[in-house]
Amino acid sequence: MITKSDFDDLGKVIEKAREDSTPYAVYDGNSEQLSVYGDANKTENKSVDMTILFRFLKEDFEQPDDIADTKEIGKYVQYARTYTDVAITPRKNTEVLEHLLSVVPYFTELEDAMSDFKEAMEKAETKEQKSEVYRAYNIKVLHVYNTMSDDVTIALYNFVATLCGISDEEAAHMVASSVMTAASTIITEFPEVFNEAETLFGY
């Protein structure tokens, strides 16, 4: 399960990605123009290696031919796969963007809540008023998590599976902590892909 704390940590990674100047191109359908954002000279090729953990219930587990080492943890069987030279290719780019476009609204909602919180806190005069503002903010944040976290979780699973080329059957069994680590690694190494998704969301 991906927790609110996991999303908070990913939010910090996203904040750092927003400051990165790696270029990305966005097509504006209104003007029929292709705009490049960021430093056009920053064009180095990048790839990453990632290890993903998979966990199955014992009764559902059929050992893959290419997996020699498995570990039993209670009623589960777990194994790892390492994916090398993972990169965002032009072919994968649009599919990756599709998944990230389901992630952006969650963080936008949180940022709006934080903005409203700061404004309300500045207007609050008494300790009781400030406590009420803080309580309302916490309720809002939990509401955003409760209503949007399932969609964001699915999007993050699809995001990681797409980039690593993981089958649908295996993707459903990725361990949540591995998904979050992989998503954070990808956004850290390829900040332009999140920035592109966020720009598209703004359109």
CSV table of C-alpha atoms in Angstrom, one decimal:
chain,number,residue,atom,x,y,z
A,1,MET,CA,0.0,0.0,0.0
A,2,ILE,CA,1.2,3.5,-0.9
A,3,THR,CA,0.7,5.8,2.1
A,4,LYS,CA,0.2,9.5,2.4
A,5,SER,CA,3.8,9.8,3.7
A,6,ASP,CA,5.0,8.1,0.5
A,7,PHE,CA,3.1,10.7,-1.5
A,8,ASP,CA,4.6,13.5,0.6
A,9,ASP,CA,8.1,12.2,-0.1
A,10,LEU,CA,7.3,12.0,-3.8
A,11,GLY,CA,6.1,15.6,-3.6
A,12,LYS,CA,9.6,16.7,-2.5
A,13,VAL,CA,11.1,14.9,-5.5
A,14,ILE,CA,8.7,16.7,-7.7
A,15,GLU,CA,9.5,20.1,-6.2
A,16,LYS,CA,13.2,19.5,-7.0
A,17,ALA,CA,12.3,18.3,-10.6
A,18,ARG,CA,10.5,21.6,-11.2
A,19,GLU,CA,13.7,23.5,-10.6
A,20,ASP,CA,15.6,21.4,-13.2
A,21,SER,CA,16.4,23.0,-16.6
A,22,THR,CA,16.5,19.8,-18.8
A,23,PRO,CA,14.6,20.8,-21.9
A,24,TYR,CA,11.3,19.4,-23.1
A,25,ALA,CA,9.0,20.2,-26.0
A,26,VAL,CA,5.3,20.8,-25.9
A,27,TYR,CA,2.9,21.2,-28.8
A,28,ASP,CA,0.3,23.9,-28.4
A,29,GLY,CA,-2.8,22.9,-30.4
A,30,ASN,CA,-4.2,26.5,-30.1
A,31,SER,CA,-1.2,28.1,-31.9
A,32,GLU,CA,0.0,25.0,-33.7
A,33,GLN,CA,3.4,25.8,-32.4
A,34,LEU,CA,6.1,23.5,-30.8
A,35,SER,CA,7.6,25.3,-27.8
A,36,VAL,CA,10.8,24.2,-26.0
A,37,TYR,CA,11.1,24.9,-22.3
A,38,GLY,CA,14.3,24.7,-20.4
A,39,ASP,CA,18.0,24.8,-21.4
A,40,ALA,CA,18.2,23.6,-25.1
A,41,ASN,CA,21.9,22.9,-24.6
A,42,LYS,CA,21.3,20.4,-21.8
A,43,THR,CA,20.8,17.3,-24.0
A,44,GLU,CA,22.9,14.5,-22.5
A,45,ASN,CA,21.5,11.0,-22.9
A,46,LYS,CA,20.5,9.4,-19.6
A,47,SER,CA,19.5,5.9,-18.4
A,48,VAL,CA,19.1,4.3,-15.0
A,49,ASP,CA,19.3,0.8,-13.6
A,50,MET,CA,16.4,-0.2,-11.2
A,51,THR,CA,15.6,-3.2,-9.1
A,52,ILE,CA,11.9,-4.0,-8.6
A,53,LEU,CA,10.5,-6.4,-6.0
A,54,PHE,CA,7.6,-8.6,-6.8
A,55,ARG,CA,5.4,-10.4,-4.2
A,56,PHE,CA,2.8,-13.1,-4.7
A,57,LEU,CA,0.6,-15.2,-2.4
A,58,LYS,CA,2.1,-18.7,-2.3
A,59,GLU,CA,-1.0,-20.3,-3.7
A,60,ASP,CA,-0.9,-17.9,-6.7
A,61,PHE,CA,2.9,-18.2,-7.4
A,62,GLU,CA,4.4,-19.9,-10.4
A,63,GLN,CA,8.1,-19.4,-10.6
A,64,PRO,CA,9.2,-17.7,-13.8
A,65,ASP,CA,11.8,-19.6,-15.8
A,66,ASP,CA,14.4,-16.7,-15.5
A,67,ILE,CA,14.1,-16.3,-11.7
A,68,ALA,CA,16.4,-18.5,-9.6
A,69,ASP,CA,16.2,-16.8,-6.2
A,70,THR,CA,13.0,-16.4,-4.3
A,71,LYS,CA,12.3,-15.6,-0.7
A,72,GLU,CA,9.4,-16.7,1.4
A,73,ILE,CA,7.9,-14.1,3.7
A,74,GLY,CA,5.0,-15.5,5.7
A,75,LYS,CA,2.2,-16.4,3.2
A,76,TYR,CA,4.1,-14.6,0.4
A,77,VAL,CA,6.9,-15.4,-2.1
A,78,GLN,CA,9.1,-12.5,-3.2
A,79,TYR,CA,11.7,-12.1,-5.9
A,80,ALA,CA,13.6,-9.2,-7.5
A,81,ARG,CA,14.3,-8.2,-11.1
A,82,THR,CA,16.9,-5.7,-12.2
A,83,TYR,CA,16.2,-3.5,-15.2
A,84,THR,CA,19.2,-2.0,-16.9
A,85,ASP,CA,19.5,1.1,-19.1
A,86,VAL,CA,16.0,2.2,-18.5
A,87,ALA,CA,15.3,5.4,-20.5
A,88,ILE,CA,12.4,7.4,-21.8
A,89,THR,CA,12.4,6.7,-25.5
A,90,PRO,CA,10.2,8.7,-28.0
A,91,ARG,CA,8.0,5.6,-28.4
A,92,LYS,CA,7.4,5.4,-24.6
A,93,ASN,CA,7.1,9.2,-24.0
A,94,THR,CA,3.4,9.6,-24.8
A,95,GLU,CA,2.4,6.6,-22.7
A,96,VAL,CA,4.5,7.8,-19.8
A,97,LEU,CA,2.9,11.2,-20.1
A,98,GLU,CA,-0.6,9.7,-20.0
A,99,HIS,CA,0.2,8.0,-16.7
A,100,LEU,CA,1.8,11.2,-15.2
A,101,LEU,CA,-1.2,13.3,-16.2
A,102,SER,CA,-3.1,11.2,-13.6
A,103,VAL,CA,-0.5,12.1,-11.0
A,104,VAL,CA,-0.3,15.9,-11.5
A,105,PRO,CA,-3.8,16.8,-10.3
A,106,TYR,CA,-3.1,15.2,-6.8
A,107,PHE,CA,-0.1,17.5,-6.2
A,108,THR,CA,-2.0,20.5,-7.7
A,109,GLU,CA,-4.8,20.0,-5.2
A,110,LEU,CA,-2.4,19.8,-2.3
A,111,GLU,CA,-0.6,23.0,-3.5
A,112,ASP,CA,-4.0,24.8,-3.7
A,113,ALA,CA,-4.9,23.6,-0.2
A,114,MET,CA,-1.5,24.9,1.1
A,115,SER,CA,-2.0,28.2,-0.6
A,116,ASP,CA,-5.5,28.6,1.0
A,117,PHE,CA,-4.1,27.5,4.3
A,118,LYS,CA,-1.4,30.2,4.3
A,119,GLU,CA,-3.9,32.9,3.3
A,120,ALA,CA,-6.4,31.8,6.0
A,121,MET,CA,-3.6,31.6,8.6
A,122,GLU,CA,-2.5,35.2,7.8
A,123,LYS,CA,-6.1,36.4,8.4
A,124,ALA,CA,-6.5,34.4,11.6
A,125,GLU,CA,-6.1,36.6,14.7
A,126,THR,CA,-6.8,34.3,17.7
A,127,LYS,CA,-5.3,31.0,18.8
A,128,GLU,CA,-8.7,29.4,18.3
A,129,GLN,CA,-9.0,30.8,14.8
A,130,LYS,CA,-5.6,29.5,13.9
A,131,SER,CA,-6.4,26.1,15.3
A,132,GLU,CA,-9.6,26.0,13.2
A,133,VAL,CA,-7.6,26.9,10.1
A,134,TYR,CA,-5.1,24.2,10.8
A,135,ARG,CA,-7.8,21.6,11.4
A,136,ALA,CA,-9.6,22.5,8.2
A,137,TYR,CA,-6.3,22.2,6.3
A,138,ASN,CA,-5.6,18.7,7.6
A,139,ILE,CA,-9.1,17.6,6.7
A,140,LYS,CA,-8.7,18.9,3.2
A,141,VAL,CA,-5.3,17.1,2.8
A,142,LEU,CA,-6.8,13.9,4.0
A,143,HIS,CA,-9.8,14.3,1.7
A,144,VAL,CA,-7.5,14.8,-1.3
A,145,TYR,CA,-5.6,11.6,-0.3
A,146,ASN,CA,-8.7,9.6,0.3
A,147,THR,CA,-10.4,10.6,-3.0
A,148,MET,CA,-7.4,10.6,-5.3
A,149,SER,CA,-4.8,8.2,-3.9
A,150,ASP,CA,-6.2,5.1,-5.7
A,151,ASP,CA,-6.0,6.7,-9.1
A,152,VAL,CA,-2.5,8.1,-8.4
A,153,THR,CA,-1.3,4.7,-7.2
A,154,ILE,CA,-2.6,3.0,-10.4
A,155,ALA,CA,-0.9,5.7,-12.5
A,156,LEU,CA,2.4,5.2,-10.7
A,157,TYR,CA,2.3,1.5,-11.1
A,158,ASN,CA,1.6,1.9,-14.8
A,159,PHE,CA,4.3,4.6,-15.1
A,160,VAL,CA,7.0,2.3,-13.7
A,161,ALA,CA,5.7,-0.8,-15.6
A,162,THR,CA,5.7,1.1,-18.9
A,163,LEU,CA,9.3,2.3,-18.5
A,164,CYS,CA,10.7,-1.0,-17.4
A,165,GLY,CA,8.7,-3.1,-19.9
A,166,ILE,CA,7.0,-5.1,-17.1
A,167,SER,CA,4.1,-7.3,-18.1
A,168,ASP,CA,0.6,-6.6,-16.8
A,169,GLU,CA,0.6,-9.8,-14.8
A,170,GLU,CA,3.8,-9.1,-13.0
A,171,ALA,CA,3.1,-5.3,-12.7
A,172,ALA,CA,0.1,-6.1,-10.5
A,173,HIS,CA,2.5,-7.8,-8.0
A,174,MET,CA,5.1,-5.0,-7.7
A,175,VAL,CA,5.8,-4.1,-4.1
A,176,ALA,CA,4.6,-0.6,-3.3
A,177,SER,CA,7.9,0.6,-1.9
A,178,SER,CA,9.7,-0.5,-5.1
A,179,VAL,CA,7.2,1.4,-7.2
A,180,MET,CA,7.7,4.6,-5.1
A,181,THR,CA,11.5,4.2,-5.2
A,182,ALA,CA,11.4,3.6,-9.0
A,183,ALA,CA,9.1,6.5,-9.6
A,184,SER,CA,11.2,8.9,-7.5
A,185,THR,CA,14.4,7.7,-9.3
A,186,ILE,CA,12.8,8.2,-12.7
A,187,ILE,CA,11.5,11.7,-11.9
A,188,THR,CA,14.9,12.6,-10.4
A,189,GLU,CA,16.8,11.4,-13.4
A,190,PHE,CA,14.3,12.5,-16.0
A,191,PRO,CA,12.7,15.7,-14.5
A,192,GLU,CA,11.7,16.9,-17.9
A,193,VAL,CA,9.1,14.2,-18.3
A,194,PHE,CA,7.2,15.4,-15.2
A,195,ASN,CA,7.6,19.0,-16.2
A,196,GLU,CA,6.2,18.2,-19.6
A,197,ALA,CA,3.2,16.5,-18.0
A,198,GLU,CA,2.6,19.4,-15.7
A,199,THR,CA,2.8,21.9,-18.6
A,200,LEU,CA,0.3,19.8,-20.6
A,201,PHE,CA,-2.0,19.7,-17.5
A,202,GLY,CA,-1.8,23.5,-17.5
A,203,TYR,CA,-3.2,23.6,-21.0
